[in-house]
Short mmCIF file of C-alpha atoms in Angstrom, two decimals:
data_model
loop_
_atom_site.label_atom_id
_atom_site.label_comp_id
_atom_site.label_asym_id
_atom_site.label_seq_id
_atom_site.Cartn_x
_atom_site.Cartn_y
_atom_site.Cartn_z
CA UNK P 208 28.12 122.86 143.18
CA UNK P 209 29.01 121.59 146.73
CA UNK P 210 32.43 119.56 145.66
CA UNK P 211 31.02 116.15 146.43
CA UNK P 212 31.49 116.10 149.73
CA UNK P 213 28.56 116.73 151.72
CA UNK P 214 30.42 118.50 153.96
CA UNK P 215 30.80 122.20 154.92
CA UNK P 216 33.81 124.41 155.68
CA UNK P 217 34.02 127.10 157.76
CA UNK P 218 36.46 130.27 156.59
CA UNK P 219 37.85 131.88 159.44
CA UNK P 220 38.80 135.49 158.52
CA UNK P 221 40.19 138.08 161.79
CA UNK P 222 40.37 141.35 160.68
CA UNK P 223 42.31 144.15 161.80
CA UNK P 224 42.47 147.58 160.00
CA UNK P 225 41.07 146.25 157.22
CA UNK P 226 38.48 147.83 155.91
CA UNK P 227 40.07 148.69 152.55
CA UNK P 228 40.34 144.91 151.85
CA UNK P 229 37.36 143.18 153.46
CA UNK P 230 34.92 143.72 150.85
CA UNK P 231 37.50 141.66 148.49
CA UNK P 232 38.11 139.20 150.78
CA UNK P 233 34.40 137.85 150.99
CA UNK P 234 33.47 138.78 147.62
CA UNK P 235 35.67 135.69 146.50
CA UNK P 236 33.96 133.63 149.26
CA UNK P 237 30.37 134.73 147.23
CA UNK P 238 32.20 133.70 144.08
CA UNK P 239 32.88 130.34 145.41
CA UNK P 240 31.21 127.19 143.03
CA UNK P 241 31.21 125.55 146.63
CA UNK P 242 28.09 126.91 148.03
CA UNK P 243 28.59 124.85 151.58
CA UNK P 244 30.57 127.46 153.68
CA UNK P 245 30.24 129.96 156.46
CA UNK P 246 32.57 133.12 156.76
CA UNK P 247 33.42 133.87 160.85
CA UNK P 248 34.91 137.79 160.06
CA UNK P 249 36.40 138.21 163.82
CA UNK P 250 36.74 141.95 164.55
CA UNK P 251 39.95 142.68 165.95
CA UNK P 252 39.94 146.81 166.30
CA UNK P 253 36.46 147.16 167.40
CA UNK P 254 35.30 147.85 164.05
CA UNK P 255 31.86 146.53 162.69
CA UNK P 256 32.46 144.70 159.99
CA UNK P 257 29.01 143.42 159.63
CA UNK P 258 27.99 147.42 158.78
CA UNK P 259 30.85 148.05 156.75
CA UNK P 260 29.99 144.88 154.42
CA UNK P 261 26.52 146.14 154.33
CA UNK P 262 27.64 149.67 153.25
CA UNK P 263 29.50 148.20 150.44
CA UNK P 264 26.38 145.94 149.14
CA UNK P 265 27.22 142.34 151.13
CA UNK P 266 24.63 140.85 152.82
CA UNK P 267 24.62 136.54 153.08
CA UNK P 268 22.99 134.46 155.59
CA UNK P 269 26.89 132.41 155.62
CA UNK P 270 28.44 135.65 157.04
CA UNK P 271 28.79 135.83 160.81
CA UNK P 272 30.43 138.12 162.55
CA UNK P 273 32.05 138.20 166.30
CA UNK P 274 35.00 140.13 167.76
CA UNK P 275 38.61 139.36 170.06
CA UNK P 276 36.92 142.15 172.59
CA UNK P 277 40.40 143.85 172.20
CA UNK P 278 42.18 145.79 169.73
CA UNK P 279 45.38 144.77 167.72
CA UNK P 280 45.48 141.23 170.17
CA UNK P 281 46.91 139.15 167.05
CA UNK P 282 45.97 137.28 164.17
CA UNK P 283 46.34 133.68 166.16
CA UNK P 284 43.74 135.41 168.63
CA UNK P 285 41.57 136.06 166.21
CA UNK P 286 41.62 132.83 164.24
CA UNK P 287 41.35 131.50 167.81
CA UNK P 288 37.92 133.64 168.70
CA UNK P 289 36.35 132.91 165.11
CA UNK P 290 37.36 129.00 165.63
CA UNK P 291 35.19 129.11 168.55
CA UNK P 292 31.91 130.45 166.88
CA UNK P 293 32.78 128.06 163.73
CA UNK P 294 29.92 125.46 162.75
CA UNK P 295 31.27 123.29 160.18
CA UNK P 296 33.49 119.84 160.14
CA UNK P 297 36.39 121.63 157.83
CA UNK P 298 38.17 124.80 158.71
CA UNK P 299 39.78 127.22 156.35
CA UNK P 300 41.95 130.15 157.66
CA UNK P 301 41.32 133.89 154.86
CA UNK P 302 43.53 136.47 155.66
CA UNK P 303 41.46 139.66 155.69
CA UNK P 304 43.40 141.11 152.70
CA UNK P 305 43.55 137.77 150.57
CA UNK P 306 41.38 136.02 147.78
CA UNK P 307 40.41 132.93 146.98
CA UNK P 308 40.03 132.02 143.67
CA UNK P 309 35.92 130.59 142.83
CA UNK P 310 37.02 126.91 142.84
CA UNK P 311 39.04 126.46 145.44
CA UNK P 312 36.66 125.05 147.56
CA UNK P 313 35.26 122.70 145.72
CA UNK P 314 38.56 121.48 144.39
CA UNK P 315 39.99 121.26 148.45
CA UNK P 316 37.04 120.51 150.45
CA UNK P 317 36.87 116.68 149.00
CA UNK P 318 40.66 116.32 149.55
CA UNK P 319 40.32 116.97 153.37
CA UNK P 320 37.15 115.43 154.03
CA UNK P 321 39.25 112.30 152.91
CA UNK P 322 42.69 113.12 153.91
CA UNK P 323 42.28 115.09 157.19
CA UNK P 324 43.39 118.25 155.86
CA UNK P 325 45.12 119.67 151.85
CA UNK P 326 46.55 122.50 150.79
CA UNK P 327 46.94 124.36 147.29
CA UNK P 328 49.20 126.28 145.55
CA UNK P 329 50.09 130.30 146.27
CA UNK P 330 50.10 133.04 143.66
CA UNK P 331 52.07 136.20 145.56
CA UNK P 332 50.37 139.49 144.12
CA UNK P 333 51.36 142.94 144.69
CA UNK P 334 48.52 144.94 146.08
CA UNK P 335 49.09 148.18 144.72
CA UNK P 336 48.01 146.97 141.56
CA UNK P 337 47.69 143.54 141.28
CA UNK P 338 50.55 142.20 139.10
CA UNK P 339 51.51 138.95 139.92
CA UNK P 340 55.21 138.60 142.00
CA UNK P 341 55.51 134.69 142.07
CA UNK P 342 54.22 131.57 143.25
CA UNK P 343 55.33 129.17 145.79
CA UNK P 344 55.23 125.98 143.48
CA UNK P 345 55.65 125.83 139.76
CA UNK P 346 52.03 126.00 138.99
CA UNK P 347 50.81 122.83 137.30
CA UNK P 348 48.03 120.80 136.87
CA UNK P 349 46.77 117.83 139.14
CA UNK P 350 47.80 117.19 142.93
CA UNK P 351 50.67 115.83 144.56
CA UNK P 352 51.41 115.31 147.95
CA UNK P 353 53.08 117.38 150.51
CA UNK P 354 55.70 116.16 153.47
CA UNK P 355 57.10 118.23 156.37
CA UNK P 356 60.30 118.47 154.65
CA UNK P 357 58.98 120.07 151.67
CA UNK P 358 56.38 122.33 153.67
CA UNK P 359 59.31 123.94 155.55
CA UNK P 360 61.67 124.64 153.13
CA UNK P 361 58.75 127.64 151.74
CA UNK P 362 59.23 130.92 152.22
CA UNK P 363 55.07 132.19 151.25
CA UNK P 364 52.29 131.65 153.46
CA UNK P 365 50.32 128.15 152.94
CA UNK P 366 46.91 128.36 154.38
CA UNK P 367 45.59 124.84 154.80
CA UNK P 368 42.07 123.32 154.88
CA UNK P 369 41.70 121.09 157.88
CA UNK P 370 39.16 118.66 159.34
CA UNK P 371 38.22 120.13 162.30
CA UNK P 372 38.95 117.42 164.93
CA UNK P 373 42.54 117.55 163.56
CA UNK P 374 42.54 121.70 163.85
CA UNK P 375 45.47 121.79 166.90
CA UNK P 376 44.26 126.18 167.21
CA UNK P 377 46.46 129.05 166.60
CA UNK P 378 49.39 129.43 169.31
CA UNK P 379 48.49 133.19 170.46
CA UNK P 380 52.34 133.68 172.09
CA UNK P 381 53.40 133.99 168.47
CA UNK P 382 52.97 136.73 166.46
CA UNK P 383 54.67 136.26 163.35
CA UNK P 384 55.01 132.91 161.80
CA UNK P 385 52.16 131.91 163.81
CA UNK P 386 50.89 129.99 159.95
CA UNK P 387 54.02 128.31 159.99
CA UNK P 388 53.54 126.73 163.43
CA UNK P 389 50.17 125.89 162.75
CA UNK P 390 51.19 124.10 159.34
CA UNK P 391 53.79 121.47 161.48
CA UNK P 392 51.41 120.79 163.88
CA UNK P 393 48.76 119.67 161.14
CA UNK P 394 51.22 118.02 159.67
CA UNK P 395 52.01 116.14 162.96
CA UNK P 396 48.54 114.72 162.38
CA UNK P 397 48.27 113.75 159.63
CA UNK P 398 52.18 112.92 158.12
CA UNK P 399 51.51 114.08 154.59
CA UNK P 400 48.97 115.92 152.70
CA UNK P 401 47.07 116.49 149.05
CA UNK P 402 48.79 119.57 147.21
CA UNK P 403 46.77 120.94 144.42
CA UNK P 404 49.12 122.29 142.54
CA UNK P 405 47.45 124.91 140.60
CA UNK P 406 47.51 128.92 142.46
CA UNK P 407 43.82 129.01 144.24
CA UNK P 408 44.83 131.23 146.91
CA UNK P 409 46.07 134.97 146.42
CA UNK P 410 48.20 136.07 148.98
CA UNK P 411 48.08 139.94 148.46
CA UNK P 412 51.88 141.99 149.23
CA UNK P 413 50.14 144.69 150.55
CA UNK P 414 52.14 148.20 151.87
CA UNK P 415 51.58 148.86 155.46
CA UNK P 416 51.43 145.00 156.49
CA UNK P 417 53.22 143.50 159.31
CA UNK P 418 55.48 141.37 156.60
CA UNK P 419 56.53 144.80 154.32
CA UNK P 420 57.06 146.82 157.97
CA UNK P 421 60.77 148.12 158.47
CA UNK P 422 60.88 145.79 161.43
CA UNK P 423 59.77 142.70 159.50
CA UNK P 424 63.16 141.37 159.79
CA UNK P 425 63.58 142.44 163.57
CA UNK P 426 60.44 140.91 164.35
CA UNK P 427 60.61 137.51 162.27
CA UNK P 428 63.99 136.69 164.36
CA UNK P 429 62.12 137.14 167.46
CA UNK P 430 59.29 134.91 166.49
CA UNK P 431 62.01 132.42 165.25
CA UNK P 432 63.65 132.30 168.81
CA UNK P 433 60.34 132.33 170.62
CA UNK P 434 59.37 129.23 168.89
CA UNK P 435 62.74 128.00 168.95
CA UNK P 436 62.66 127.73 172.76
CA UNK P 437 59.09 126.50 172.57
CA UNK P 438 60.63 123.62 170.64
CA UNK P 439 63.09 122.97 173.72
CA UNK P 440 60.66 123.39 176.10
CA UNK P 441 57.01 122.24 175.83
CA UNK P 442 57.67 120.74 172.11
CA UNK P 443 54.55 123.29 171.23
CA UNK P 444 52.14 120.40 170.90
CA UNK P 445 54.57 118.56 168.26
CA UNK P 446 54.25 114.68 168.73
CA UNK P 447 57.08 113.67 166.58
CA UNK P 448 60.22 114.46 168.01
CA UNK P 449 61.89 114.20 164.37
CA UNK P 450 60.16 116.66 163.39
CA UNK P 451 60.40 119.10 165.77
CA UNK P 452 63.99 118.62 165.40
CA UNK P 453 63.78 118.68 161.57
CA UNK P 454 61.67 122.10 162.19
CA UNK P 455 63.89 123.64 164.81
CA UNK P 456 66.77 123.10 161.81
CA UNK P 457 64.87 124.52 159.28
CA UNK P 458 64.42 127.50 161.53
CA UNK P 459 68.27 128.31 162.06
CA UNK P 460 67.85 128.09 158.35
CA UNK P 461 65.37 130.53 158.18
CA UNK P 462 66.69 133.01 160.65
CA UNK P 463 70.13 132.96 158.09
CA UNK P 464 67.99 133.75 155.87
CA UNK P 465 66.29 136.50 157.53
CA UNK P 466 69.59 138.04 158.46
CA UNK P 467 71.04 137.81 154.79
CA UNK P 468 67.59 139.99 154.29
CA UNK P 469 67.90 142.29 156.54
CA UNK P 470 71.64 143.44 155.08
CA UNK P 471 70.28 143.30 151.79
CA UNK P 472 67.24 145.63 152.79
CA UNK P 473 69.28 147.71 154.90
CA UNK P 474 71.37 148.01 151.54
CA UNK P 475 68.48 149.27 149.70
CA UNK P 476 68.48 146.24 147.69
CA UNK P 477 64.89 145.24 148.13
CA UNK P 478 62.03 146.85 150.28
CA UNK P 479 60.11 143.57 151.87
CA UNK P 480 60.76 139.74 152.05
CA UNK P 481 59.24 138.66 148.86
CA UNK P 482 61.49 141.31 147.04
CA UNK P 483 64.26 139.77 148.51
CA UNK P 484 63.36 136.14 147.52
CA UNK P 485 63.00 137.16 143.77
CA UNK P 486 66.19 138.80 144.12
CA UNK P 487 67.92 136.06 145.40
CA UNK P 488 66.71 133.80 142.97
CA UNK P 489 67.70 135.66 139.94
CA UNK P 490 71.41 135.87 141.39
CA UNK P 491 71.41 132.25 141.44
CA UNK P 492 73.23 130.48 138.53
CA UNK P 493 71.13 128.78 135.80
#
């Protein structure tokens, strides 16, 4: 099954530290009903990757496999080095310790070949043992369409498919929220975008990650200022100027948020971010 569309995507996936997770991550790329896609695994420790997939019985002609040259540089950086060896006209961004479920492909690929770029629903799933935290949207069937205004009041990772003339590259002076920046700047292209609204990606709460560290919170602000002064200075490659406004608002929103986070972690209320959102949510009335 190739979705319709002709046309092939390639997944981008840097890896760092992550060879308890790699295996998973491209066995749902093998499980795809979209045959039409290459997997770029970009090596960001120095570890082979190819080998270790090898070891654990993976072996594809779609699977390339290229490195950063440095260790620990960034996810951006990697995205960055794997968009550079990437053949196809769509791009698709797999964190190293995250699924896809079989059809998401084919059910995306068509939607961005005609709309520039789309974007699905997120399941959140706790690593440890894979029970299911939340999702971003209500799940649901059929697709609606996604604004700027709605993309930045989430608080989960989105991880768009993109057309690659319209791919703007990963801005490697941020570190954190780096997904979030690259999100707005699609979005700058192409105003709006198909949401499917069922959960086809699995973003995995894993222990040990940069988003459950003790300086998550710490760490988010400074990303939030850093791209808060990148939005007063150079714009960071946003067009619009109402929506870099509208984004530099919804990050004084988000830094609140962060900060009503960190008390609450520092409170023992909740160990990481996602925690904290459920909490919050049950404390609200209705």
């Amino acid at each position: 099954m190739d979705g319709g569309s002709g046309i092939g995507v390639s997944v981008i996936i840097p890896a760092f530290r992550a060879q308890g997770t790699i295996a998973r991550a491209v066995a749902s790329l093998l499980a795809q009903s979209f045959r039409d896609w290459e997997a770029v695994v970009v090596s960001d420790d120095g570890v082979d990757y190819r080998a270790l997939l090898e070891a654990a019985g993976i072996v594809d002609s779609r699977l390339t496999f290229t490195g950063t040259g440095r260790v620990g540089s960034g996810a951006p950086a990697g995205r960055n080095a794997g968009l550079r060896c990437a053949g196809m006209p769509l791009i698709a961004p797999l964190d190293a310790d995250d699924r896809f479920e079989p059809d998401r492909l084919a059910r995306l690929v068509p939607l961005a070949v005609a709309q520039g770029a789309a974007a699905d629903n997120v399941a959140v799933v706790r690593d440890g043992d894979g029970s299911p935290l939340s999702t971003l949207f209500p799940p649901g069937a059929g697709t609606t369409m996604l604004d700027a205004a709605a993309f930045l009041e989430t608080s989960v990772p989105m991880f768009f498919v993109v057309r690659r003339d319209l791919v703007p590259g990963w801005e490697e002076g941020v570190d954190f929220c780096d997904d979030v920046v690259f999100n707005v700047q699609v979005l700058d292209r192409v105003g709006r975008l198909p949401l499917v609204l069922e959960p086809l990606y699995e973003y995995r709460q894993r222990e040990g990650s940069i988003t459950c560290s003790a300086d998550s919170g710490s760490r988010a602000d400074l990303c939030y200022r850093h791209v808060l002064d990148r939005l007063d200075g150079d714009g960071l490659r946003i067009a619009d100027a109402a929506l870099r406004h509208r984004f530099a608002a919804a990050l004084d929103a988000k830094r609140a948020l962060n900060a009503a986070y960190m008390t609450a972690r520092a409170a023992g209320r909740c160990a990481n971010f996602q925690e904290f959102l459920a909490l919050r949510e049950n404390s609200l009335p209705g």
